[in-house]
CSV table of C-alpha atoms and ligand atoms in Angstrom, one decimal:
chain,number,residue,atom,x,y,z
O,611,MET,CA,271.1,286.6,188.5
O,612,ALA,CA,270.1,283.4,190.2
O,613,ASP,CA,266.7,283.5,191.8
O,614,ILE,CA,267.2,283.1,195.5
O,615,SER,CA,263.6,283.4,196.6
O,616,LYS,CA,262.4,280.8,199.1
O,617,SER,CA,259.9,279.5,196.6
O,618,THR,CA,262.7,278.0,194.4
O,619,ASN,CA,262.8,275.5,197.2
O,620,LYS,CA,266.5,275.3,197.3
O,621,ARG,CA,267.3,274.1,200.7
O,622,VAL,CA,270.3,275.3,202.6
O,623,VAL,CA,272.1,273.1,205.1
O,624,SER,CA,275.1,273.9,207.2
O,625,GLY,CA,276.7,272.9,210.5
O,626,MET,CA,279.1,274.4,213.0
O,627,ARG,CA,281.2,272.6,215.6
O,628,PRO,CA,280.3,273.3,219.2
O,629,THR,CA,283.5,275.3,220.1
O,630,GLY,CA,281.8,277.2,222.9
O,631,LYS,CA,281.2,281.0,222.8
O,632,LEU,CA,281.6,282.2,219.3
O,633,HIS,CA,284.0,284.9,218.2
O,634,LEU,CA,283.9,287.6,215.5
O,635,GLY,CA,285.6,285.3,213.1
O,636,ASN,CA,282.8,282.8,213.4
O,637,TYR,CA,280.3,285.6,212.8
O,638,VAL,CA,282.0,287.2,209.8
O,639,GLY,CA,283.0,283.8,208.3
O,640,ALA,CA,279.6,282.0,208.6
O,641,LEU,CA,276.9,283.2,211.0
O,642,ALA,CA,276.3,286.6,209.5
O,643,ASN,CA,275.7,284.9,206.1
O,644,TRP,CA,273.4,282.4,207.7
O,645,VAL,CA,271.3,285.2,209.2
O,646,LYS,CA,270.9,286.6,205.7
O,647,LEU,CA,270.2,283.2,204.1
O,648,GLN,CA,267.3,282.5,206.4
O,649,GLU,CA,265.4,285.4,204.8
O,650,THR,CA,265.6,283.9,201.3
O,651,HIS,CA,266.0,280.1,201.7
O,652,GLU,CA,264.6,277.3,203.7
O,653,CYS,CA,267.5,276.7,206.1
O,654,PHE,CA,268.6,273.9,208.4
O,655,PHE,CA,271.5,274.8,210.7
O,656,PHE,CA,272.9,272.4,213.2
O,657,ILE,CA,275.4,272.0,215.9
O,658,ALA,CA,277.8,269.3,214.8
O,659,ASP,CA,278.5,267.6,218.1
O,660,TRP,CA,279.4,264.3,216.6
O,661,HIS,CA,281.9,266.1,214.4
O,662,ALA,CA,283.5,267.5,217.5
O,663,LEU,CA,284.0,264.0,218.8
O,664,THR,CA,286.1,263.0,215.7
O,665,THR,CA,288.9,265.2,217.1
O,666,ASP,CA,288.0,265.6,220.8
O,667,TYR,CA,286.9,262.0,221.7
O,668,ALA,CA,289.4,261.8,224.5
O,669,ASP,CA,287.7,264.6,226.5
O,670,PRO,CA,284.1,265.1,225.5
O,671,SER,CA,283.2,266.7,228.8
O,672,ASN,CA,282.7,270.2,227.3
O,673,ILE,CA,280.6,269.3,224.3
O,674,GLY,CA,277.3,269.7,226.0
O,675,SER,CA,278.0,273.1,227.5
O,676,ASN,CA,279.8,274.3,224.3
O,677,SER,CA,276.7,273.3,222.3
O,678,LEU,CA,274.5,275.4,224.5
O,679,GLU,CA,276.8,278.4,224.2
O,680,VAL,CA,276.7,278.1,220.4
O,681,ALA,CA,272.9,278.0,220.4
O,682,LEU,CA,272.8,281.1,222.6
O,683,ASP,CA,275.2,282.9,220.2
O,684,TRP,CA,273.1,281.8,217.2
O,685,LEU,CA,270.0,283.3,218.7
O,686,ALA,CA,271.9,286.4,219.8
O,687,ALA,CA,273.3,287.0,216.3
O,688,GLY,CA,269.7,286.8,214.9
O,689,LEU,CA,269.0,283.3,213.7
O,690,ASP,CA,265.3,283.2,214.1
O,691,PRO,CA,263.4,279.9,214.9
O,692,GLU,CA,260.5,281.2,212.8
O,693,ARG,CA,262.8,281.5,209.8
O,694,CYS,CA,265.1,278.5,210.1
O,695,THR,CA,265.4,275.1,211.7
O,696,MET,CA,268.1,275.0,214.4
O,697,PHE,CA,269.0,271.6,215.9
O,698,VAL,CA,271.7,269.4,217.3
O,699,GLN,CA,273.2,266.7,215.1
O,700,SER,CA,273.2,263.9,217.7
O,701,HIS,CA,269.5,264.5,218.3
O,702,VAL,CA,268.8,263.2,214.8
O,703,PRO,CA,270.1,259.7,214.8
O,704,GLN,CA,269.1,259.3,211.1
O,705,HIS,CA,272.4,261.1,210.3
O,706,ALA,CA,274.3,258.2,211.8
O,707,GLU,CA,272.2,255.6,209.9
O,708,LEU,CA,272.9,257.3,206.6
O,709,HIS,CA,276.6,257.7,207.5
O,710,LEU,CA,276.7,253.9,208.0
O,711,LEU,CA,275.1,253.2,204.7
O,712,PHE,CA,277.4,255.6,202.9
O,713,SER,CA,280.4,254.0,204.5
O,714,MET,CA,279.5,250.8,202.6
O,715,ILE,CA,279.8,252.6,199.2
O,716,THR,CA,282.6,255.1,199.8
O,717,PRO,CA,286.0,253.9,198.6
O,718,LEU,CA,288.8,254.4,201.1
O,719,GLY,CA,290.9,256.2,198.4
O,720,TRP,CA,288.3,259.0,198.2
O,721,LEU,CA,288.8,259.7,201.9
O,722,GLU,CA,292.5,259.5,202.0
O,723,ARG,CA,292.6,262.1,199.2
O,724,VAL,CA,290.5,264.7,201.1
O,725,PRO,CA,293.1,267.5,201.7
O,726,THR,CA,292.0,268.3,205.2
O,727,TYR,CA,292.7,264.7,206.3
O,728,LYS,CA,296.5,264.8,206.3
O,729,GLU,CA,296.6,268.5,207.1
O,730,GLN,CA,294.5,268.2,210.2
O,731,GLN,CA,296.4,265.1,211.4
O,732,GLN,CA,299.6,267.2,211.2
O,733,ASN,CA,298.1,270.4,212.7
O,734,LEU,CA,296.6,268.5,215.6
O,735,ALA,CA,299.7,266.4,216.2
O,736,THR,CA,299.0,266.2,220.0
O,737,LYS,CA,295.8,264.1,219.3
O,738,ASP,CA,295.8,260.6,217.9
O,739,LEU,CA,293.7,261.0,214.8
O,740,SER,CA,294.5,257.7,213.2
O,741,THR,CA,291.0,256.6,213.9
O,742,TYR,CA,288.2,255.2,211.8
O,743,GLY,CA,285.9,258.1,212.8
O,744,PHE,CA,288.3,260.8,211.8
O,745,LEU,CA,289.0,259.3,208.4
O,746,GLY,CA,285.3,258.9,207.9
O,747,TYR,CA,284.2,262.3,209.1
O,748,PRO,CA,283.6,263.7,205.6
O,749,VAL,CA,281.2,260.8,205.0
O,750,LEU,CA,279.3,261.9,208.1
O,751,GLN,CA,279.3,265.4,206.7
O,752,SER,CA,277.9,264.0,203.4
O,753,ALA,CA,275.1,262.3,205.3
O,754,ASP,CA,274.4,265.6,207.2
O,755,ILE,CA,273.9,267.4,203.9
O,756,LEU,CA,272.2,264.7,201.7
O,757,ILE,CA,269.7,263.6,204.4
O,758,TYR,CA,267.9,267.0,203.9
O,759,LYS,CA,268.4,267.0,200.1
O,760,ALA,CA,270.2,270.3,200.4
O,761,GLY,CA,270.6,272.4,197.2
O,762,PHE,CA,273.2,274.7,198.8
O,763,VAL,CA,275.8,274.3,201.5
O,764,PRO,CA,277.3,277.6,202.7
O,765,VAL,CA,280.9,276.9,203.7
O,766,GLY,CA,284.3,278.5,203.8
O,767,GLU,CA,287.0,277.7,201.3
O,768,ASP,CA,288.4,274.9,203.6
O,769,GLN,CA,285.2,272.9,203.4
O,770,VAL,CA,284.6,272.9,199.6
O,771,ALA,CA,286.4,269.6,199.2
O,772,HIS,CA,283.9,268.1,201.6
O,773,VAL,CA,281.0,269.3,199.5
O,774,GLU,CA,282.7,267.9,196.4
O,775,LEU,CA,283.0,264.5,198.2
O,776,THR,CA,279.3,264.8,199.1
O,777,ARG,CA,278.5,265.2,195.4
O,778,GLU,CA,280.6,262.1,194.5
O,779,ILE,CA,278.9,260.0,197.2
O,780,ALA,CA,275.5,261.2,196.0
O,781,ARG,CA,276.3,260.3,192.4
O,782,ARG,CA,277.5,256.8,193.4
O,783,PHE,CA,274.4,256.3,195.6
O,784,ASN,CA,272.0,257.4,192.9
O,785,HIS,CA,273.8,255.2,190.4
O,786,LEU,CA,273.6,252.1,192.6
O,787,TYR,CA,270.2,252.7,194.1
O,788,PRO,CA,267.7,254.5,191.9
O,789,GLY,CA,264.4,255.3,193.5
O,790,LYS,CA,261.0,254.3,192.3
O,791,ASP,CA,260.7,254.8,188.5
O,792,ARG,CA,264.4,255.5,188.5
O,793,THR,CA,264.1,258.8,190.3
O,794,VAL,CA,267.1,260.4,191.9
O,795,ILE,CA,266.8,260.1,195.7
O,796,LEU,CA,269.8,262.3,196.7
O,797,PRO,CA,270.2,265.4,194.6
O,798,GLU,CA,273.8,266.8,194.3
O,799,PRO,CA,274.2,269.9,196.4
O,800,GLN,CA,276.4,272.9,195.5
O,801,PRO,CA,278.8,274.7,197.8
O,802,LEU,CA,277.8,278.3,198.5
O,803,LEU,CA,281.2,279.9,199.1
O,804,THR,CA,280.7,282.4,201.9
O,805,PRO,CA,282.3,285.7,200.9
O,806,THR,CA,284.6,286.3,203.8
O,807,PRO,CA,286.3,289.6,204.4
O,808,LYS,CA,289.7,289.1,206.1
O,809,LEU,CA,289.2,289.2,209.9
O,810,PRO,CA,292.5,288.9,211.8
O,811,GLY,CA,292.7,288.3,215.5
O,812,THR,CA,294.5,290.6,217.9
O,813,ASP,CA,297.9,289.1,217.0
O,814,GLY,CA,297.3,289.6,213.3
O,815,ARG,CA,296.9,285.9,212.5
O,816,LYS,CA,293.5,284.4,211.6
O,817,MET,CA,291.1,284.7,214.5
O,818,SER,CA,290.9,281.4,216.2
O,819,LYS,CA,290.1,279.8,219.6
O,820,SER,CA,293.4,277.9,219.5
O,821,TYR,CA,295.5,281.1,219.0
O,822,ASP,CA,293.9,283.0,221.9
O,823,ASN,CA,293.6,286.0,219.7
O,824,TYR,CA,289.9,286.3,219.6
O,825,ILE,CA,287.1,288.8,220.5
O,826,LEU,CA,283.9,287.1,221.5
O,827,LEU,CA,280.5,288.2,220.4
O,828,SER,CA,279.7,288.1,224.1
O,829,ASP,CA,282.8,290.0,225.4
O,830,PRO,CA,281.7,293.0,227.6
O,831,GLU,CA,282.6,296.4,226.3
O,832,PRO,CA,285.7,296.9,228.6
O,833,VAL,CA,287.1,293.6,227.5
O,834,VAL,CA,286.6,294.5,223.8
O,835,ARG,CA,288.4,297.8,224.4
O,836,GLN,CA,291.2,296.1,226.3
O,837,LYS,CA,291.7,293.5,223.6
O,838,LEU,CA,291.8,296.1,220.9
O,839,LYS,CA,294.5,298.1,222.8
O,840,THR,CA,296.8,295.1,222.6
O,841,MET,CA,296.1,294.5,218.9
O,842,VAL,CA,299.0,294.6,216.6
O,843,THR,CA,299.1,297.4,214.0
O,844,ASP,CA,301.0,298.2,210.8
O,845,PRO,CA,304.6,297.2,211.8
O,846,ALA,CA,306.0,300.1,209.7
O,847,ARG,CA,304.3,302.5,212.1
O,848,VAL,CA,306.9,302.4,214.9
O,849,ARG,CA,306.6,306.0,216.1
O,850,ARG,CA,303.6,308.2,216.4
O,851,THR,CA,305.1,310.4,213.7
O,852,ASP,CA,305.6,307.5,211.2
O,853,PRO,CA,302.8,307.3,208.6
O,854,GLY,CA,301.0,303.9,208.3
O,855,ASN,CA,298.8,302.0,205.9
O,856,PRO,CA,295.4,300.7,207.0
O,857,ASP,CA,295.5,298.1,204.2
O,858,VAL,CA,298.3,296.2,206.0
O,859,CYS,CA,297.0,296.8,209.5
O,860,PRO,CA,294.8,294.3,211.3
O,861,VAL,CA,293.0,297.2,213.0
O,862,GLY,CA,292.4,298.6,209.4
O,863,ASP,CA,290.8,295.2,208.5
O,864,LEU,CA,288.4,295.6,211.5
O,865,HIS,CA,287.5,299.1,210.3
O,866,LYS,CA,286.7,297.8,206.9
O,867,ILE,CA,284.2,295.3,208.2
O,868,PHE,CA,282.6,297.2,211.1
O,869,SER,CA,283.1,301.0,210.6
O,870,ASP,CA,281.0,303.4,208.6
O,871,LYS,CA,282.3,305.2,205.6
O,872,GLN,CA,283.1,308.4,207.4
O,873,THR,CA,285.2,306.7,210.0
O,874,LEU,CA,287.0,304.7,207.3
O,875,GLU,CA,287.9,308.0,205.5
O,876,LYS,CA,289.2,309.5,208.8
O,877,VAL,CA,291.3,306.3,209.4
O,878,TYR,CA,292.8,306.2,205.9
O,879,ALA,CA,293.6,309.9,205.8
O,880,GLY,CA,294.8,310.1,209.4
O,881,CYS,CA,296.9,307.0,209.3
O,882,ARG,CA,298.6,307.8,206.1
O,883,SER,CA,299.5,311.3,207.2
O,884,ALA,CA,300.3,310.3,210.8
O,885,ALA,CA,297.6,312.8,211.8
O,886,ILE,CA,296.1,310.3,214.2
O,887,GLY,CA,297.6,307.9,216.6
O,888,CYS,CA,296.9,304.1,216.8
O,889,ILE,CA,295.3,304.5,220.2
O,890,GLU,CA,292.7,306.9,218.8
O,891,CYS,CA,292.2,304.7,215.8
O,892,LYS,CA,291.7,301.6,217.9
O,893,GLY,CA,289.1,303.5,220.0
O,894,TRP,CA,287.1,304.2,216.9
O,895,ALA,CA,287.3,300.5,215.9
O,896,ALA,CA,286.1,299.5,219.3
O,897,ASP,CA,283.2,302.0,219.1
O,898,ASN,CA,282.0,300.5,215.9
O,899,LEU,CA,282.5,296.9,216.9
O,900,ILE,CA,280.5,297.5,220.0
O,901,LYS,CA,277.7,299.0,218.0
O,902,THR,CA,277.5,295.7,216.1
O,903,ILE,CA,277.7,293.3,219.1
O,904,ALA,CA,275.6,295.3,221.6
O,905,PRO,CA,272.2,294.3,220.1
O,906,MET,CA,273.4,290.7,220.1
O,907,GLN,CA,274.4,290.8,223.8
O,908,GLU,CA,271.0,292.3,224.5
O,909,ARG,CA,269.3,289.4,222.8
O,910,ARG,CA,271.7,286.9,224.5
O,911,ARG,CA,270.8,288.1,227.9
O,912,LYS,CA,267.2,287.0,227.5
O,913,TYR,CA,268.2,283.4,226.8
O,914,GLU,CA,271.0,283.4,229.3
O,915,GLU,CA,268.5,284.3,232.0
O,916,ASN,CA,266.2,281.6,230.8
O,917,PRO,CA,268.2,278.8,229.0
O,918,ALA,CA,265.1,276.7,228.9
O,919,LEU,CA,263.8,279.0,226.2
O,920,ALA,CA,266.8,278.2,224.0
O,921,LEU,CA,266.5,274.5,224.8
O,922,GLN,CA,262.8,274.6,223.7
O,923,ILE,CA,263.8,276.2,220.4
O,924,ILE,CA,266.4,273.5,219.8
O,925,GLU,CA,264.0,270.7,220.7
O,926,ALA,CA,261.5,272.0,218.3
O,927,GLY,CA,264.2,272.2,215.7
O,928,ASP,CA,265.3,268.6,216.5
O,929,ALA,CA,261.8,267.4,215.9
O,930,LYS,CA,261.5,269.2,212.5
O,931,ALA,CA,264.9,267.9,211.4
O,932,ARG,CA,264.1,264.3,212.5
O,933,ALA,CA,260.8,264.3,210.5
O,934,SER,CA,262.6,265.5,207.4
O,935,ALA,CA,265.5,263.2,207.8
O,936,GLU,CA,263.3,260.2,208.4
O,937,SER,CA,261.3,260.9,205.3
O,938,THR,CA,264.6,260.7,203.2
O,939,MET,CA,265.7,257.6,205.1
O,940,LYS,CA,262.4,255.8,204.2
O,941,GLU,CA,263.3,256.3,200.5
O,942,VAL,CA,266.9,255.3,201.1
O,943,ARG,CA,266.0,252.1,203.0
O,944,ASP,CA,263.5,251.2,200.2
O,945,ALA,CA,266.0,251.8,197.4
O,946,MET,CA,268.6,249.7,199.2
O,947,GLY,CA,266.2,246.8,199.8
O,948,LEU,CA,266.1,247.2,203.5
O,949,SER,CA,262.5,247.8,204.1
O,950,GLN,CA,260.8,244.7,202.7
O,951,ASN,CA,259.1,242.6,205.3
O,952,TYR,CA,261.0,239.4,205.8
O,953,LYS,CA,259.3,236.5,204.0
O,954,PRO,CA,260.5,232.9,204.4
O,955,PRO,CA,261.7,231.5,201.1
O,956,GLU,CA,259.0,229.4,199.3
O,957,ARG,CA,259.5,225.7,199.5
O,958,ALA,CA,259.9,223.6,196.4
O,959,ALA,CA,257.1,221.1,195.8
O,960,GLY,CA,257.9,217.8,197.6
O,961,GLU,CA,260.0,219.3,200.4
O,962,THR,CA,258.7,218.2,203.7
O,963,GLY,CA,260.2,221.0,205.7
O,964,GLN,CA,261.7,218.5,208.2
U,925,LIG,N1,282.8,270.1,209.0
U,925,LIG,C1,282.3,271.4,209.2
U,925,LIG,C2,283.4,272.3,210.0
U,925,LIG,O1,284.3,271.7,210.6
U,925,LIG,C3,281.1,271.4,210.0
U,925,LIG,C4,280.0,270.6,209.4
U,925,LIG,C5,279.6,269.4,209.7
U,925,LIG,C6,279.3,271.0,208.2
U,925,LIG,N2,278.6,268.9,208.9
U,925,LIG,C7,278.4,269.9,208.0
U,925,LIG,C8,279.2,272.1,207.4
U,925,LIG,C9,277.5,269.9,206.9
U,925,LIG,C10,278.3,272.1,206.3
U,925,LIG,C11,277.5,271.0,206.1
U,925,LIG,O2,283.3,273.5,210.0
U,926,SF4,FE1,296.5,300.7,212.1
U,926,SF4,FE2,294.9,302.7,212.7
U,926,SF4,FE3,297.4,302.6,213.6
U,926,SF4,FE4,296.9,303.0,211.0
U,926,SF4,S1,296.4,304.3,212.7
U,926,SF4,S2,298.5,301.6,211.8
U,926,SF4,S3,295.1,301.7,210.7
U,926,SF4,S4,295.8,301.2,214.1
C-alpha cells in the first residue's frame, strides 16, 4: 500500500475549466475525489480560465462569472480553504512565463501527436481551433503542474496523455538545465487516475453541458425530480409488466452511486421481477440524490449571499499559489541563465572604447 499521508509531501495539483455551475458528472468524475485528497495530501486546485480561452477565445464574456460559479460549487462540495489551496490560473502569471519557456524546448511533433488535439478539433468543428494557443495548450497544462512540483495529478482517462507529455517536458528541461549541483528542478509527476463510476445524463449519454442532459449540484429539488422523470430507462422495459435490468439502465447507474444498499436491493429485485414501476424507482433515485446534494446547497447559500467571502478565499489561494510558483520560477530562471545581472563585456587591453 502506498503511504498517502500528508507527511510524504507528495503534492497534488489539478485544474478544472470554468464551465459555470457544476453538474453531477463533474462531482463524481473529479470533485468528490479532490474533496477526499485534501485530507491526505497537500493540494493545489485551480480554475483553468486560460485553458477556457484556448477554445472559447471568440466569446470570453462568460469566463469571469463561470469561474465564480465553479468556486461556489467547489466550496459547496466541501473543498476547504483550510485544507487545500484554491486559486485562479490567470491570477498566477508565473504559469504563463513557464509556458513560454517550455514552448522553446517542446518539439512541435510532440504536440501534434497528443490524441486530444485532432479529436477536439473535429468535435468542436464550429470553432476555428487552428491556433497557436490551442496546439500549445498541453504545454500550458505542463507548466500548471510542474510549477508546483506536483507529485500527483488527479485526472480522468482523457487527460492522461497530457500528464505523459508533462513528464516528457520535465525530462527534457531537467536534461538541458540542471539545477545547482546538478539537482533536478522539475520532478516528474504521476497521473492519479480518478476511479470514475459511470454517470450517464438524463438521455443515457455521458453527462455533459453540451448535451443538455445534466443535473446540477445546485438544481433545486423539484428540478431534480422533474429531470429524473424524463430520464431514459432500460429500453427493454417497454410496458410496466416487462422485467428490466438496472445494469443497463441509466437510472440504475444513479442508484449504484447515490443509493444505500437497501434501496439498491429493492431496485434490483423489483426491476427484474417487474414488481416496481420506473416512476417509483426514479423517485427513490431522486430521494437519494437529493440527500447527497442538499448539504452542498446549504453550504452554497452562505457564499451566494455573500460572494465576497468566496472571493476572499480565492484571493488568499492566489497569493499562496503565486509564492510557491515564484519560488520555482527563481530556480528555473537561474538554471536557464536568465537571472544573472547584466555585465558589460570586459574590454581587451589596448581598446579605447571609442
Ligand atoms: N486540461 C484539463 C481539462 O480540460 C484542465 C487542466 C488544466 C488541468 N490544467 C491542468 C488538469 C493541470 C490537471 C492539471 O480538464
Ligand atoms: Fe431502470 Fe428502475 Fe425502471 Fe429498472 S425500474 S428500468 S432500474 S428505472
